[in-house]
Structures are given as structure tokens and as C-alpha cells.
PDB file of C-alpha atoms in Angstrom:
ATOM      1  CA  GLU A 120      74.654  63.849  93.795  1.00 59.00           C
ATOM      2  CA  GLY A 121      78.072  64.210  92.210  1.00 61.00           C
ATOM      3  CA  GLU A 122      77.117  65.922  88.931  1.00 75.00           C
ATOM      4  CA  MET A 123      75.638  69.298  89.856  1.00 90.00           C
ATOM      5  CA  LEU A 124      76.190  71.635  92.800  1.00 92.00           C
ATOM      6  CA  LEU A 125      74.912  75.037  93.885  1.00 94.00           C
ATOM      7  CA  HIS A 126      76.494  76.703  96.916  1.00 94.00           C
ATOM      8  CA  VAL A 127      75.015  79.877  98.434  1.00 95.00           C
ATOM      9  CA  GLY A 128      76.589  81.779 101.308  1.00 95.00           C
ATOM     10  CA  ALA A 129      76.208  85.102 103.100  1.00 96.00           C
ATOM     11  CA  SER A 130      77.920  86.814 105.994  1.00 96.00           C
ATOM     12  CA  VAL A 131      77.427  89.856 108.211  1.00 96.00           C
ATOM     13  CA  SER A 132      79.981  91.246 110.643  1.00 94.00           C
ATOM     14  CA  ARG A 133      79.593  94.395 112.735  1.00 91.00           C
ATOM     15  CA  ARG A 134      82.555  95.644 114.759  1.00 83.00           C
ATOM     16  CA  HIS A 135      82.682  98.513 117.245  1.00 82.00           C
ATOM     17  CA  ASN A 136      86.003 100.095 118.215  1.00 77.00           C
ATOM     18  CA  HIS A 137      85.848 101.966 121.521  1.00 72.00           C
ATOM     19  CA  GLY A 138      87.622 105.259 120.994  1.00 65.00           C
ATOM     20  CA  GLY A 139      88.156 104.589 117.279  1.00 65.00           C
ATOM     21  CA  ALA A 140      90.969 102.892 115.387  1.00 71.00           C
ATOM     22  CA  ASP A 141      92.484 103.174 111.917  1.00 73.00           C
ATOM     23  CA  GLY A 142      90.938 100.960 109.251  1.00 72.00           C
ATOM     24  CA  ASP A 143      92.763  99.803 106.106  1.00 74.00           C
ATOM     25  CA  PHE A 144      91.141  98.694 102.844  1.00 76.00           C
ATOM     26  CA  GLU A 145      93.792  97.116 100.582  1.00 80.00           C
ATOM     27  CA  SER A 146      93.956  94.886  97.518  1.00 83.00           C
ATOM     28  CA  LYS A 147      96.604  93.310  95.280  1.00 84.00           C
ATOM     29  CA  PRO A 148      96.208  92.650  91.510  1.00 84.00           C
ATOM     30  CA  LEU A 149      95.711  88.842  91.837  1.00 86.00           C
ATOM     31  CA  SER A 150      99.407  88.359  92.596  1.00 86.00           C
ATOM     32  CA  ASN A 151     100.670  87.903  96.150  1.00 82.00           C
ATOM     33  CA  LEU A 152     104.177  89.083  95.182  1.00 82.00           C
ATOM     34  CA  SER A 153     102.796  92.481  94.183  1.00 82.00           C
ATOM     35  CA  ASP A 154     102.329  95.534  96.356  1.00 81.00           C
ATOM     36  CA  ASP A 155      98.830  96.703  97.277  1.00 80.00           C
ATOM     37  CA  TRP A 156      97.552  98.781  94.351  1.00 77.00           C
ATOM     38  CA  VAL A 157      94.386  99.803  96.161  1.00 82.00           C
ATOM     39  CA  GLU A 158      95.180 101.370  99.520  1.00 77.00           C
ATOM     40  CA  SER A 159      92.831 103.458 101.635  1.00 75.00           C
ATOM     41  CA  THR A 160      93.200 104.248 105.328  1.00 72.00           C
ATOM     42  CA  VAL A 161      90.320 105.622 107.366  1.00 74.00           C
ATOM     43  CA  THR A 162      91.290 107.256 110.654  1.00 72.00           C
ATOM     44  CA  GLY A 163      89.182 107.001 113.771  1.00 73.00           C
ATOM     45  CA  VAL A 164      86.868 104.176 112.647  1.00 77.00           C
ATOM     46  CA  GLU A 165      84.243 103.658 115.331  1.00 79.00           C
ATOM     47  CA  ASP A 166      81.934 101.192 113.574  1.00 83.00           C
ATOM     48  CA  LEU A 167      82.715  98.783 110.755  1.00 82.00           C
ATOM     49  CA  MET A 168      80.041  96.790 108.914  1.00 87.00           C
ATOM     50  CA  LEU A 169      81.083  93.972 106.554  1.00 91.00           C
ATOM     51  CA  LEU A 170      78.545  92.330 104.273  1.00 96.00           C
ATOM     52  CA  GLY A 171      79.414  89.344 102.093  1.00 97.00           C
ATOM     53  CA  PHE A 172      77.650  87.173  99.542  1.00 97.00           C
ATOM     54  CA  GLU A 173      78.960  84.165  97.604  1.00 97.00           C
ATOM     55  CA  LEU A 174      77.842  81.643  95.018  1.00 97.00           C
ATOM     56  CA  GLY A 175      79.476  78.441  93.867  1.00 96.00           C
ATOM     57  CA  PHE A 176      78.366  76.258  90.957  1.00 96.00           C
ATOM     58  CA  ALA A 177      79.632  73.021  89.465  1.00 95.00           C
ATOM     59  CA  TRP A 178      78.246  70.889  86.666  1.00 95.00           C
ATOM     60  CA  GLN A 179      80.365  68.001  85.423  1.00 93.00           C
ATOM     61  CA  SER A 180      83.732  69.535  84.380  1.00 95.00           C
ATOM     62  CA  LEU A 181      82.525  73.154  84.509  1.00 96.00           C
ATOM     63  CA  HIS A 182      82.676  75.185  87.712  1.00 96.00           C
ATOM     64  CA  ALA A 183      82.247  78.820  88.696  1.00 97.00           C
ATOM     65  CA  GLN A 184      82.299  80.980  91.785  1.00 97.00           C
ATOM     66  CA  PHE A 185      81.287  84.545  92.640  1.00 98.00           C
ATOM     67  CA  GLU A 186      81.903  86.649  95.727  1.00 97.00           C
ATOM     68  CA  PHE A 187      80.942  90.195  96.735  1.00 97.00           C
ATOM     69  CA  VAL A 188      81.952  92.094  99.881  1.00 95.00           C
ATOM     70  CA  ASN A 189      80.916  95.547 101.093  1.00 93.00           C
ATOM     71  CA  TRP A 190      83.109  97.437 103.608  1.00 87.00           C
ATOM     72  CA  ASP A 191      81.281 100.303 105.366  1.00 86.00           C
ATOM     73  CA  ALA A 192      83.206 102.334 107.936  1.00 81.00           C
ATOM     74  CA  SER A 193      81.669 104.977 110.190  1.00 79.00           C
ATOM     75  CA  ALA A 194      84.281 107.222 111.751  1.00 68.00           C
ATOM     76  CA  ILE A 195      84.114 109.388 114.847  1.00 65.00           C
ATOM     77  CA  ALA A 196      84.405 112.420 112.573  1.00 60.00           C
ATOM     78  CA  SER A 197      81.417 111.953 110.248  1.00 56.00           C
ATOM     79  CA  THR A 198      83.339 113.406 107.290  1.00 58.00           C
ATOM     80  CA  ASN A 199      85.476 110.228 107.285  1.00 64.00           C
ATOM     81  CA  ASP A 200      82.577 107.790 106.678  1.00 77.00           C
ATOM     82  CA  VAL A 201      83.409 105.644 103.644  1.00 82.00           C
ATOM     83  CA  THR A 202      82.017 102.663 101.727  1.00 85.00           C
ATOM     84  CA  TYR A 203      84.197 100.355  99.623  1.00 87.00           C
ATOM     85  CA  ASN A 204      83.340  97.100  97.869  1.00 91.00           C
ATOM     86  CA  ALA A 205      84.878  94.351  95.782  1.00 93.00           C
ATOM     87  CA  MET A 206      83.724  91.391  93.717  1.00 96.00           C
ATOM     88  CA  TYR A 207      85.087  88.610  91.531  1.00 97.00           C
ATOM     89  CA  LEU A 208      83.758  86.004  89.134  1.00 98.00           C
ATOM     90  CA  GLN A 209      85.850  82.940  88.316  1.00 98.00           C
ATOM     91  CA  VAL A 210      85.126  80.157  85.822  1.00 98.00           C
ATOM     92  CA  GLY A 211      87.067  76.941  85.237  1.00 97.00           C
ATOM     93  CA  TYR A 212      86.812  73.848  83.068  1.00 98.00           C
ATOM     94  CA  PHE A 213      88.628  70.500  83.363  1.00 97.00           C
ATOM     95  CA  LEU A 214      89.801  69.314  79.931  1.00 97.00           C
ATOM     96  CA  THR A 215      90.522  65.831  81.294  1.00 95.00           C
ATOM     97  CA  GLY A 216      87.023  65.133  82.668  1.00 93.00           C
ATOM     98  CA  GLU A 217      87.429  65.771  86.398  1.00 94.00           C
ATOM     99  CA  THR A 218      84.780  67.525  88.505  1.00 92.00           C
ATOM    100  CA  ARG A 219      85.497  70.101  91.194  1.00 92.00           C
ATOM    101  CA  PRO A 220      84.904  68.273  94.503  1.00 91.00           C
ATOM    102  CA  TYR A 221      82.926  69.909  97.313  1.00 91.00           C
ATOM    103  CA  SER A 222      82.768  69.183 101.042  1.00 89.00           C
ATOM    104  CA  GLY A 223      79.223  69.604 102.343  1.00 87.00           C
ATOM    105  CA  LYS A 224      80.490  69.189 105.905  1.00 90.00           C
ATOM    106  CA  LYS A 225      82.927  72.120 105.583  1.00 90.00           C
ATOM    107  CA  GLY A 226      80.862  74.108 103.072  1.00 88.00           C
ATOM    108  CA  MET A 227      83.806  74.629 100.722  1.00 90.00           C
ATOM    109  CA  TRP A 228      85.633  73.238  97.687  1.00 92.00           C
ATOM    110  CA  SER A 229      87.807  70.170  98.289  1.00 91.00           C
ATOM    111  CA  ARG A 230      91.094  68.942  96.860  1.00 92.00           C
ATOM    112  CA  VAL A 231      91.107  68.110  93.140  1.00 94.00           C
ATOM    113  CA  LYS A 232      91.968  64.456  92.454  1.00 93.00           C
ATOM    114  CA  PRO A 233      93.004  63.616  88.867  1.00 94.00           C
ATOM    115  CA  LEU A 234      91.277  60.650  87.257  1.00 93.00           C
ATOM    116  CA  LYS A 235      94.789  59.422  86.386  1.00 93.00           C
ATOM    117  CA  ASN A 236      97.891  60.774  88.107  1.00 92.00           C
ATOM    118  CA  ALA A 237     100.711  62.074  85.920  1.00 92.00           C
ATOM    119  CA  PHE A 238     103.826  59.879  85.598  1.00 87.00           C
ATOM    120  CA  GLY A 239     102.308  57.196  87.825  1.00 75.00           C
ATOM    121  CA  GLU A 240     101.507  53.551  87.326  1.00 79.00           C
ATOM    122  CA  GLU A 241      98.182  54.591  85.764  1.00 73.00           C
ATOM    123  CA  GLY A 242     100.049  56.164  82.842  1.00 77.00           C
ATOM    124  CA  GLY A 243      97.953  59.330  82.924  1.00 85.00           C
ATOM    125  CA  TRP A 244      98.568  63.025  82.303  1.00 91.00           C
ATOM    126  CA  GLY A 245      97.028  64.306  85.524  1.00 94.00           C
ATOM    127  CA  ALA A 246      94.205  66.860  85.481  1.00 96.00           C
ATOM    128  CA  TRP A 247      94.290  69.896  83.167  1.00 97.00           C
ATOM    129  CA  GLU A 248      92.134  72.912  83.949  1.00 98.00           C
ATOM    130  CA  LEU A 249      91.569  76.160  82.038  1.00 98.00           C
ATOM    131  CA  LYS A 250      90.434  79.147  84.099  1.00 98.00           C
ATOM    132  CA  ALA A 251      89.392  82.790  83.777  1.00 98.00           C
ATOM    133  CA  ARG A 252      88.734  85.412  86.431  1.00 97.00           C
ATOM    134  CA  VAL A 253      87.609  89.025  86.573  1.00 97.00           C
ATOM    135  CA  GLN A 254      87.973  91.049  89.755  1.00 95.00           C
ATOM    136  CA  MET A 255      86.756  94.592  90.443  1.00 94.00           C
ATOM    137  CA  VAL A 256      87.762  96.553  93.535  1.00 91.00           C
ATOM    138  CA  ASN A 257      86.121  99.884  94.338  1.00 89.00           C
ATOM    139  CA  GLY A 258      88.453 101.650  96.764  1.00 82.00           C
ATOM    140  CA  GLU A 259      87.316 105.170  95.889  1.00 78.00           C
ATOM    141  CA  ASP A 260      84.921 107.272  97.946  1.00 74.00           C
ATOM    142  CA  GLU A 261      84.199 110.967  97.434  1.00 67.00           C
ATOM    143  CA  GLY A 262      87.278 111.614  95.328  1.00 64.00           C
ATOM    144  CA  THR A 263      89.858 109.747  97.420  1.00 68.00           C
ATOM    145  CA  GLY A 264      91.340 106.283  96.856  1.00 72.00           C
ATOM    146  CA  ASN A 265      91.363 104.334  93.591  1.00 81.00           C
ATOM    147  CA  ASP A 266      89.641 101.537  91.681  1.00 87.00           C
ATOM    148  CA  MET A 267      91.182  98.420  90.144  1.00 91.00           C
ATOM    149  CA  THR A 268      89.945  95.944  87.554  1.00 93.00           C
ATOM    150  CA  SER A 269      91.914  92.749  86.925  1.00 94.00           C
ATOM    151  CA  ILE A 270      91.370  90.056  84.295  1.00 96.00           C
ATOM    152  CA  ALA A 271      93.240  86.748  84.533  1.00 97.00           C
ATOM    153  CA  LEU A 272      93.545  83.817  82.130  1.00 98.00           C
ATOM    154  CA  GLY A 273      95.413  80.688  83.054  1.00 97.00           C
ATOM    155  CA  ALA A 274      95.835  76.940  83.270  1.00 98.00           C
ATOM    156  CA  ASN A 275      96.378  74.523  86.152  1.00 97.00           C
ATOM    157  CA  TRP A 276      98.076  71.164  85.834  1.00 97.00           C
ATOM    158  CA  TYR A 277      97.351  68.808  88.734  1.00 96.00           C
ATOM    159  CA  LEU A 278      99.980  66.071  88.633  1.00 95.00           C
ATOM    160  CA  ASN A 279      98.270  64.344  91.566  1.00 92.00           C
ATOM    161  CA  SER A 280      96.038  65.398  94.465  1.00 92.00           C
ATOM    162  CA  ALA A 281      98.938  67.104  96.274  1.00 94.00           C
ATOM    163  CA  THR A 282     100.928  68.690  93.427  1.00 95.00           C
ATOM    164  CA  ARG A 283     100.048  71.278  90.813  1.00 96.00           C
ATOM    165  CA  VAL A 284     101.642  73.747  88.421  1.00 97.00           C
ATOM    166  CA  MET A 285      99.857  77.056  87.753  1.00 97.00           C
ATOM    167  CA  LEU A 286     100.400  79.428  84.832  1.00 97.00           C
ATOM    168  CA  GLU A 287      98.520  82.730  84.720  1.00 97.00           C
ATOM    169  CA  TYR A 288      98.462  85.977  82.741  1.00 97.00           C
ATOM    170  CA  ILE A 289      96.911  89.018  84.451  1.00 95.00           C
ATOM    171  CA  ASN A 290      95.995  92.404  83.040  1.00 94.00           C
ATOM    172  CA  SER A 291      95.242  94.904  85.789  1.00 92.00           C
ATOM    173  CA  SER A 292      94.020  98.477  85.352  1.00 90.00           C
ATOM    174  CA  VAL A 293      94.152 101.021  88.173  1.00 87.00           C
ATOM    175  CA  ASP A 294      91.962 104.136  87.931  1.00 82.00           C
ATOM    176  CA  VAL A 295      92.799 107.181  90.037  1.00 72.00           C
ATOM    177  CA  PRO A 296      90.306 110.016  90.681  1.00 68.00           C
ATOM    178  CA  GLY A 297      90.798 112.752  88.099  1.00 67.00           C
ATOM    179  CA  GLY A 298      90.760 110.422  85.108  1.00 67.00           C
ATOM    180  CA  SER A 299      94.274 108.951  85.060  1.00 69.00           C
ATOM    181  CA  SER A 300      94.715 105.192  84.752  1.00 75.00           C
ATOM    182  CA  GLU A 301      97.563 102.700  84.557  1.00 79.00           C
ATOM    183  CA  ASP A 302      97.568  99.280  82.878  1.00 84.00           C
ATOM    184  CA  ASN A 303      99.880  96.551  84.138  1.00 88.00           C
ATOM    185  CA  ASN A 304     100.625  93.046  82.852  1.00 92.00           C
ATOM    186  CA  ILE A 305     101.725  90.133  85.033  1.00 93.00           C
ATOM    187  CA  LEU A 306     102.828  86.638  84.001  1.00 96.00           C
ATOM    188  CA  GLN A 307     103.223  84.271  86.924  1.00 95.00           C
ATOM    189  CA  VAL A 308     104.087  80.599  87.362  1.00 96.00           C
ATOM    190  CA  ARG A 309     103.683  78.710  90.608  1.00 94.00           C
ATOM    191  CA  PHE A 310     104.618  75.176  91.662  1.00 95.00           C
ATOM    192  CA  GLN A 311     102.705  73.932  94.704  1.00 95.00           C
ATOM    193  CA  ILE A 312     103.010  70.855  96.899  1.00 95.00           C
ATOM    194  CA  ASP A 313     100.175  70.703  99.430  1.00 89.00           C
ATOM    195  CA  PHE A 314      99.689  67.880 101.937  1.00 80.00           C
TER     196      PHE A 314
END
């Protein structure tokens, strides 16, 4: 009805590779310019089962989303069977009073439209959004692979419905079997025009 929204989704995908094929489980630390920090390759994957679950919530200027995926690979050689999973939780809030639009027909979030465009005839400042995200990737199984936890804080400035500027700070920690870990910090800025 325009003020409150709850979105629930689930997915199941089972894939069979005749003769087996290599399967890759990879993840970046919330930055597309980065290399994959979680990388695991399973050789001779015969069956792959993917399970997914997602939630979306919006109430006035507050919105949140959650997603979980489980990646279960059964290999021809049973010693290569592995299970990986990943999840994230993201929360955002519009300081300028906008709500996060949703398309019921497509079952997904829609384009943000500022109440008043920046630098336009309306004399507005566009839409300002604060956001936070935590992401956990479990790419370790029986002593091989690694885990990664990333925390991001940022702000989005929507000048109009097609233009936005994004600023984000990310702290990402990679844990390797045996107890070693590595912390990394990323500061990224992005300018996007989307028609």
C-alpha cells in the first residue's frame, strides 16, 4: 500500500554434469575492482545443488534485505564433496524522506526517484541515503579454502532517477585454515548514470 513491504523469496536449482566438470566458488570483498579473495575449485563435480532464501523489507524511509545461498557439490570422487555458503544483510535509510520502490510485477526493487531532483527546477537536493552491509562467505570445507567477512558503511546521493554518486568504506577480513587472517580496508567512490 506504499508504506510497508515484506518480500519473501526462495530458490532451488539442481544441476547434473555428465562425466563431471570443474566447479568454482568465488567471492570478492564487496568491490568489483578487487580480485576474488575466496576461491575454491572442485574437480569432477557431478551434481550441484543450490539453495537460496531472501527477504526484503521496507517501511517508510527504512529498508532492509537479506539473502542466503548454499552451494553443495557432489563430485565423482566422494572425497571431493564440499558445501559452501554465503549470506548478507543490508540496511538503508533515506534522510530526505523517500521510500524504496518495489515492483510487484517483477518481484524486485525499482528505481529510486527523489522527491525533488538536485539542481533542477524544483530546487531540491536529490535523495540522500545512508547504508550499512555485512557479508559473510564460508568458502572453507574440511581444512581447504577460506572464509571472508566484510562490513561496509556508505552513502548514496541520487541526483535524479537516473544518476547517483556512491561513497563506501569496506573492512574485509579473510580467514585461512590454520588460524591466520588478513584485514583489508577499501574506500570506493562510484558515479553512475543508468537509463
